[in-house]
């Protein structure tokens, strides 16, 4: 409908009324807008408009069987999207919405098949990013939005990443600066008998257990899906978050890491390490936060993976993060970026 024009649509951190009105109009008319959220940038369309949602899959090159998350800005919007909201879902929302948590429930008839990818469930999230909430308000409808990257690539956490992947393919991109969390939302399914964590994110398993009492962690959070196994979350089937460089995770001490590097390094290899370790690792490095600072690691991860591509790095050796708390989300993304190539050193 409208050509992307980053000068015209370079909405800096404060979006004004007129800009919001314009974005709302694009979305209501079936267009696509990339929007900032506190997790990663999302590629949004009217969740009730199946034709508009189809364009998201085309722009990203996303497999048709991978469903989308629907974004709302008020609890009242949730009722229309799902068949029933059980008590534990309400308690989760009360505890962690708005925020980086997606809740899966049985869907209502209002959800087009394009959004749910033919499943009988729908994933819903209320983002805490001010601009995201304002854009949902301006559109006047819930917004279906996956991450605004080309399918398989690291999710975009800055305006520049989003322009890099979506320029010329969509109607507008809204600049909201850097995403705070930096990894996609935690996804929990309450559609079955027991709550199941399908994807770790900014809300930790401990935070979920605090509210739910019980929580099963789906195998695919840690492990590669066995050949022929049906994925509980279709997104788990696909290779994900991968830069062009080959990613190899080395788990163990910094001494073990350095020993491995010294024995195995080739031209074009680089390291992703914790702050300060670049002084002792004998190769070009990017740092992604202090060893114990899991929030910073989440915040910096995707930008670092993209930076290796800008540099033309061939192989990236990664210091394995601690997988407790938010670290589980970092580990989960890295192990997929590495196609499960993890070596104990
Ligand atoms: P993205 O939109 O890129 O953040 O990916 C959304 C993730 O949520 C994907 O892994 C989807 O497979 C998953 N998801 C969305 N809706 C559902 C659903 N109804 N059931 C299971 N997983 C879902
Ligand atoms: Mg994604």
Coordinates of C-alpha atoms and ligand atoms in Angstrom, one line a residue:
X1 CA 0.0 0.0 0.0
X2 CA 2.6 2.6 1.0
X3 CA 6.3 2.3 0.1
X4 CA 8.6 2.0 3.0
X5 CA 10.4 5.3 3.3
X6 CA 12.5 5.4 6.4
X7 CA 12.8 9.2 6.2
X8 CA 9.1 9.5 6.2
X9 CA 8.6 6.7 8.8
X10 CA 11.6 7.3 10.9
X11 CA 9.5 7.5 14.0
X12 CA 12.0 8.3 16.8
X13 CA 11.4 7.1 20.3
X14 CA 8.4 9.4 20.9
X15 CA 5.7 8.7 18.4
X16 CA 3.4 11.6 18.0
X17 CA -0.4 11.5 17.5
X18 CA -0.2 12.0 13.7
X19 CA 2.3 9.2 13.2
X20 CA 0.3 6.8 15.4
X21 CA -2.8 7.7 13.4
X22 CA -1.0 6.9 10.2
X23 CA 0.3 3.5 11.5
X24 CA -3.1 2.6 12.8
X25 CA -4.6 3.4 9.4
X26 CA -2.0 1.2 7.6
X27 CA -2.8 -1.7 9.9
X28 CA -6.6 -1.3 9.7
X29 CA -6.3 -1.3 5.9
X30 CA -4.5 -4.7 5.8
X31 CA -0.9 -3.4 5.7
X32 CA 2.2 -4.6 7.5
X33 CA 4.1 -2.5 10.1
X34 CA 7.3 -3.5 12.0
X35 CA 7.0 -2.3 15.6
X36 CA 9.3 -2.1 18.6
X37 CA 8.4 -4.2 21.6
X38 CA 10.4 -4.9 24.8
X39 CA 11.4 -8.4 23.6
X40 CA 12.3 -8.0 19.9
X41 CA 10.9 -6.0 16.9
X42 CA 7.6 -7.5 15.7
X43 CA 6.1 -7.6 12.2
X44 CA 2.5 -6.7 12.8
X45 CA -0.8 -7.1 10.9
X46 CA -4.5 -7.0 12.0
X47 CA -5.0 -10.3 13.7
X48 CA -8.6 -10.6 12.4
X49 CA -7.6 -10.1 8.8
X50 CA -6.4 -13.5 7.3
X51 CA -5.3 -11.9 4.1
X52 CA -3.1 -9.3 5.9
X53 CA -1.6 -12.0 8.1
X54 CA -0.7 -14.1 4.9
X55 CA 1.6 -11.2 3.9
X56 CA 3.6 -11.6 7.1
X57 CA 4.5 -15.1 6.1
X58 CA 5.5 -13.9 2.6
X59 CA 7.6 -11.0 3.9
X60 CA 9.5 -13.2 6.4
X61 CA 9.7 -16.4 4.3
X62 CA 8.1 -18.1 7.3
X63 CA 6.8 -21.6 7.1
X64 CA 3.0 -21.5 6.9
X65 CA 2.6 -24.1 9.7
X66 CA 4.3 -21.8 12.3
X67 CA 1.6 -19.9 14.2
X68 CA 1.8 -16.2 15.3
X69 CA 1.4 -14.5 18.6
X70 CA -1.5 -12.0 19.0
X71 CA -0.6 -8.8 20.8
X72 CA -3.2 -6.9 22.9
X73 CA -3.1 -3.8 25.0
X74 CA -6.0 -4.5 27.4
X75 CA -7.2 -7.6 29.2
X76 CA -10.7 -7.1 27.8
X77 CA -9.3 -7.9 24.3
X78 CA -8.3 -11.4 25.4
X79 CA -11.9 -12.6 25.9
X80 CA -12.6 -12.2 22.2
X81 CA -9.6 -14.3 21.2
X82 CA -10.0 -17.4 23.3
X83 CA -12.8 -19.7 24.2
X84 CA -12.2 -19.6 27.9
X85 CA -9.7 -18.0 30.3
X86 CA -9.0 -20.4 33.2
X87 CA -8.1 -19.1 36.6
X88 CA -4.3 -19.9 36.3
X89 CA -4.2 -17.9 33.1
X90 CA -5.7 -14.9 34.8
X91 CA -3.2 -15.1 37.6
X92 CA -0.3 -15.3 35.2
X93 CA -1.6 -12.2 33.4
X94 CA -2.1 -10.4 36.6
X95 CA 1.5 -11.2 37.7
X96 CA 3.4 -10.6 34.4
X97 CA 1.3 -8.6 31.9
X98 CA 2.2 -6.3 30.4
X99 CA 5.5 -8.0 29.8
X100 CA 7.5 -10.7 27.9
X101 CA 5.1 -13.6 28.5
X102 CA 2.9 -15.3 25.9
X103 CA 0.0 -17.5 27.0
X104 CA -1.5 -20.2 24.8
X105 CA -5.2 -21.1 25.3
X106 CA -7.9 -22.7 23.2
X107 CA -8.9 -20.2 20.5
X108 CA -12.2 -18.6 19.6
X109 CA -13.8 -18.5 16.2
X110 CA -12.5 -14.9 15.7
X111 CA -9.0 -16.2 15.1
X112 CA -8.3 -16.9 11.4
X113 CA -6.5 -20.1 10.5
X114 CA -3.6 -18.0 9.1
X115 CA -2.8 -16.9 12.7
X116 CA -3.2 -20.2 14.5
X117 CA -1.7 -22.2 11.5
X118 CA -4.7 -24.5 11.7
X119 CA -4.2 -25.3 15.4
X120 CA -7.2 -25.1 17.8
X121 CA -5.1 -22.8 20.1
X122 CA -3.9 -19.2 20.1
X123 CA -0.9 -17.5 21.6
X124 CA -1.6 -14.1 23.2
X125 CA 0.7 -11.5 24.8
X126 CA 0.4 -8.0 26.2
X127 CA 3.6 -6.1 25.5
X128 CA 4.9 -3.5 28.0
X129 CA 6.7 -1.3 25.4
X130 CA 4.8 2.0 25.4
X131 CA 4.9 2.5 21.6
X132 CA 3.7 -1.1 21.0
X133 CA 0.8 -0.5 23.3
X134 CA 0.0 2.8 21.6
X135 CA 0.2 1.2 18.1
X136 CA -2.3 -1.5 19.2
X137 CA -4.5 1.3 20.5
X138 CA -4.2 3.3 17.2
X139 CA -5.0 0.2 15.1
X140 CA -8.1 -0.6 17.3
X141 CA -7.6 -4.3 16.8
X142 CA -5.2 -7.0 18.2
X143 CA -2.1 -7.4 16.2
X144 CA -0.6 -10.7 15.0
X145 CA 3.1 -10.3 15.0
X146 CA 6.1 -12.7 14.8
X147 CA 9.6 -11.4 15.1
X148 CA 10.4 -9.0 12.2
X149 CA 13.4 -10.9 10.9
X150 CA 13.8 -13.0 7.8
X151 CA 12.8 -16.5 8.9
X152 CA 15.7 -18.4 10.4
X153 CA 17.9 -15.3 11.1
X154 CA 18.5 -13.8 14.5
X155 CA 15.5 -11.7 15.7
X156 CA 15.9 -7.9 15.3
X157 CA 16.5 -6.0 18.4
X158 CA 17.2 -2.5 16.9
X159 CA 15.7 -0.3 14.2
X160 CA 18.7 -0.9 12.0
X161 CA 18.3 -4.7 12.2
X162 CA 14.7 -4.4 11.2
X163 CA 15.4 -2.1 8.3
X164 CA 18.1 -4.5 7.2
X165 CA 15.7 -7.5 7.0
X166 CA 12.4 -5.8 6.0
X167 CA 13.3 -2.7 3.9
X168 CA 11.1 -2.7 0.8
X169 CA 9.0 -5.6 1.9
X170 CA 6.5 -3.9 4.2
X171 CA 4.6 -0.7 4.6
X172 CA 6.4 1.0 7.5
X173 CA 8.9 0.5 10.3
X174 CA 8.6 2.3 13.6
X175 CA 11.8 3.2 15.5
X176 CA 11.6 2.4 19.2
X177 CA 15.3 2.3 19.9
X178 CA 16.9 -0.9 21.3
X179 CA 14.7 -3.6 22.7
X180 CA 15.1 -4.0 26.4
X181 CA 14.9 -7.7 26.9
X182 CA 16.5 -8.7 23.6
X183 CA 15.1 -12.3 23.3
X184 CA 11.6 -13.3 22.3
X185 CA 8.9 -13.8 24.9
X186 CA 8.5 -16.8 27.2
X187 CA 5.8 -19.1 25.7
X188 CA 3.7 -21.1 28.1
X189 CA 0.8 -23.3 27.1
X190 CA -2.2 -23.6 29.4
X191 CA -4.3 -25.4 26.8
X192 CA -3.6 -28.9 28.2
X193 CA -3.9 -30.5 31.6
X194 CA -0.5 -29.3 32.9
X195 CA 1.1 -26.0 32.1
X196 CA 4.0 -26.4 29.7
X197 CA 6.9 -24.1 29.0
X198 CA 7.4 -24.2 25.2
X199 CA 10.0 -21.4 24.8
X200 CA 12.0 -19.7 27.6
X201 CA 12.3 -15.9 27.6
X202 CA 12.3 -12.9 29.8
X203 CA 9.9 -14.4 32.4
X204 CA 11.8 -17.3 34.0
X205 CA 10.6 -20.9 34.8
X206 CA 10.9 -19.9 38.5
X207 CA 8.5 -16.9 38.0
X208 CA 6.0 -19.2 36.2
X209 CA 6.2 -21.9 38.9
X210 CA 5.6 -19.2 41.6
X211 CA 2.2 -18.5 40.1
X212 CA 1.3 -21.9 38.6
X213 CA 2.6 -24.2 41.2
X214 CA 3.5 -26.8 38.5
X215 CA 5.3 -26.5 35.2
X216 CA 6.5 -29.0 32.7
X217 CA 9.4 -28.0 30.6
X218 CA 9.0 -29.2 27.0
X219 CA 12.0 -31.4 25.8
X220 CA 12.6 -29.1 22.9
X221 CA 13.6 -26.3 25.2
X222 CA 17.0 -28.1 25.8
X223 CA 17.2 -30.7 23.1
X224 CA 16.9 -31.2 19.4
X225 CA 13.5 -32.6 18.4
X226 CA 13.9 -36.3 17.5
X227 CA 13.4 -37.1 13.9
X228 CA 9.6 -37.7 13.2
X229 CA 8.5 -36.2 16.6
X230 CA 5.5 -33.8 16.4
X231 CA 6.5 -30.3 17.8
X232 CA 4.4 -29.0 20.6
X233 CA 5.3 -25.6 19.3
X234 CA 5.7 -25.6 15.5
X235 CA 8.5 -23.0 15.7
X236 CA 10.7 -25.6 17.5
X237 CA 11.0 -27.6 14.3
X238 CA 13.0 -25.1 12.4
X239 CA 16.6 -24.1 12.5
X240 CA 16.6 -20.7 14.2
X241 CA 18.4 -17.5 15.1
X242 CA 21.4 -18.5 12.9
X243 CA 23.9 -16.0 11.5
X244 CA 25.7 -17.0 8.3
X245 CA 28.7 -18.0 10.4
X246 CA 28.9 -21.5 11.8
X247 CA 28.2 -21.3 15.6
X248 CA 30.0 -23.7 18.0
X249 CA 29.3 -23.6 21.7
X250 CA 32.2 -24.6 24.0
X251 CA 31.0 -25.5 27.5
X252 CA 33.4 -25.4 30.4
X253 CA 36.1 -23.2 32.0
X254 CA 37.8 -20.3 30.2
X255 CA 41.0 -22.4 30.4
X256 CA 39.3 -25.2 28.5
X257 CA 38.0 -22.7 26.0
X258 CA 41.4 -21.2 25.4
X259 CA 43.0 -24.6 25.1
X260 CA 40.4 -25.7 22.5
X261 CA 40.8 -22.5 20.5
X262 CA 44.6 -22.8 20.4
X263 CA 44.4 -26.3 19.1
X264 CA 41.6 -25.8 16.6
X265 CA 41.5 -22.2 15.3
X266 CA 41.5 -21.3 11.6
X267 CA 41.5 -18.0 9.7
X268 CA 38.1 -16.3 9.9
X269 CA 37.3 -17.7 13.4
X270 CA 36.1 -15.4 16.2
X271 CA 34.8 -15.8 19.7
X272 CA 31.7 -14.6 21.6
X273 CA 32.8 -14.3 25.2
X274 CA 32.1 -12.7 28.5
X275 CA 33.3 -9.2 29.3
X276 CA 37.0 -9.1 30.2
X277 CA 37.8 -12.5 28.6
X278 CA 38.8 -10.8 25.3
X279 CA 42.1 -10.0 26.9
X280 CA 43.0 -13.7 27.3
X281 CA 41.4 -15.3 24.3
X282 CA 43.8 -15.4 21.4
X283 CA 41.5 -14.4 18.6
X284 CA 39.1 -11.5 17.6
X285 CA 36.2 -11.4 20.1
X286 CA 32.8 -9.8 20.7
X287 CA 31.6 -9.7 24.4
X288 CA 28.0 -10.2 25.4
X289 CA 28.1 -9.1 29.0
X290 CA 29.6 -10.2 32.3
X291 CA 29.6 -14.0 33.0
X292 CA 27.0 -13.7 35.7
X293 CA 24.9 -10.9 34.0
X294 CA 22.3 -13.0 32.3
X295 CA 20.0 -10.0 31.5
X296 CA 22.8 -8.2 29.5
X297 CA 23.6 -11.5 27.7
X298 CA 20.0 -11.7 26.5
X299 CA 20.0 -8.0 25.6
X300 CA 23.2 -8.3 23.5
X301 CA 23.0 -11.8 22.0
X302 CA 21.2 -11.1 18.7
X303 CA 23.1 -7.9 17.9
X304 CA 26.3 -9.9 18.4
X305 CA 25.2 -12.7 16.1
X306 CA 24.3 -10.1 13.4
X307 CA 27.6 -8.3 13.9
X308 CA 29.6 -11.5 13.1
X309 CA 27.7 -11.5 9.7
X310 CA 28.7 -7.9 9.1
X311 CA 32.3 -8.9 9.7
X312 CA 32.1 -11.9 7.5
X313 CA 33.2 -14.3 10.3
X314 CA 33.3 -17.9 9.2
X315 CA 33.1 -19.7 12.6
X316 CA 32.0 -18.3 16.0
X317 CA 33.2 -20.1 19.2
X318 CA 30.8 -19.2 22.0
X319 CA 31.4 -19.2 25.8
X320 CA 28.4 -21.2 27.0
X321 CA 26.0 -19.1 29.2
X322 CA 24.7 -20.2 32.6
X323 CA 21.3 -21.7 31.8
X324 CA 19.6 -20.6 35.0
X325 CA 16.9 -17.9 35.1
X326 CA 16.9 -15.7 32.0
X327 CA 20.1 -17.6 31.0
X328 CA 17.8 -20.5 29.9
X329 CA 16.5 -18.2 27.1
X330 CA 20.0 -17.3 26.0
X331 CA 21.1 -20.9 26.0
X332 CA 18.0 -22.0 24.1
X333 CA 18.6 -19.4 21.3
X334 CA 22.3 -20.2 21.1
X335 CA 21.9 -23.9 20.9
X336 CA 19.6 -23.4 18.0
X337 CA 21.9 -20.9 16.3
X338 CA 24.6 -23.6 16.7
X339 CA 22.3 -26.3 15.3
X340 CA 22.9 -28.1 18.6
X341 CA 26.7 -28.2 18.1
X342 CA 27.9 -28.0 21.7
X343 CA 31.3 -29.3 22.8
X344 CA 32.4 -29.9 26.4
X345 CA 35.9 -28.5 26.9
Ligands
LIG1 P1 7.8 -15.7 16.9 O1 6.5 -15.1 16.4 O2 8.9 -15.6 15.9 O3 8.2 -15.1 18.2 O4 7.4 -17.2 17.2 C1 6.3 -17.5 18.0 C2 6.5 -18.8 18.6 O5 5.3 -19.2 19.3 C3 6.8 -19.9 17.6 O6 7.7 -20.7 18.1 C4 5.4 -20.5 17.5 O7 5.5 -21.8 17.0 C5 4.9 -20.4 18.9 N1 3.4 -20.5 18.9 C6 2.6 -19.5 18.5 N2 1.3 -19.9 18.6 C7 1.3 -21.2 19.1 C8 0.3 -22.1 19.4 N3 -1.0 -21.9 19.3 N4 0.8 -23.3 19.9 C9 2.1 -23.6 20.1 N5 3.1 -22.7 19.8 C10 2.7 -21.5 19.3
LIG2 MG1 10.7 -15.5 15.3

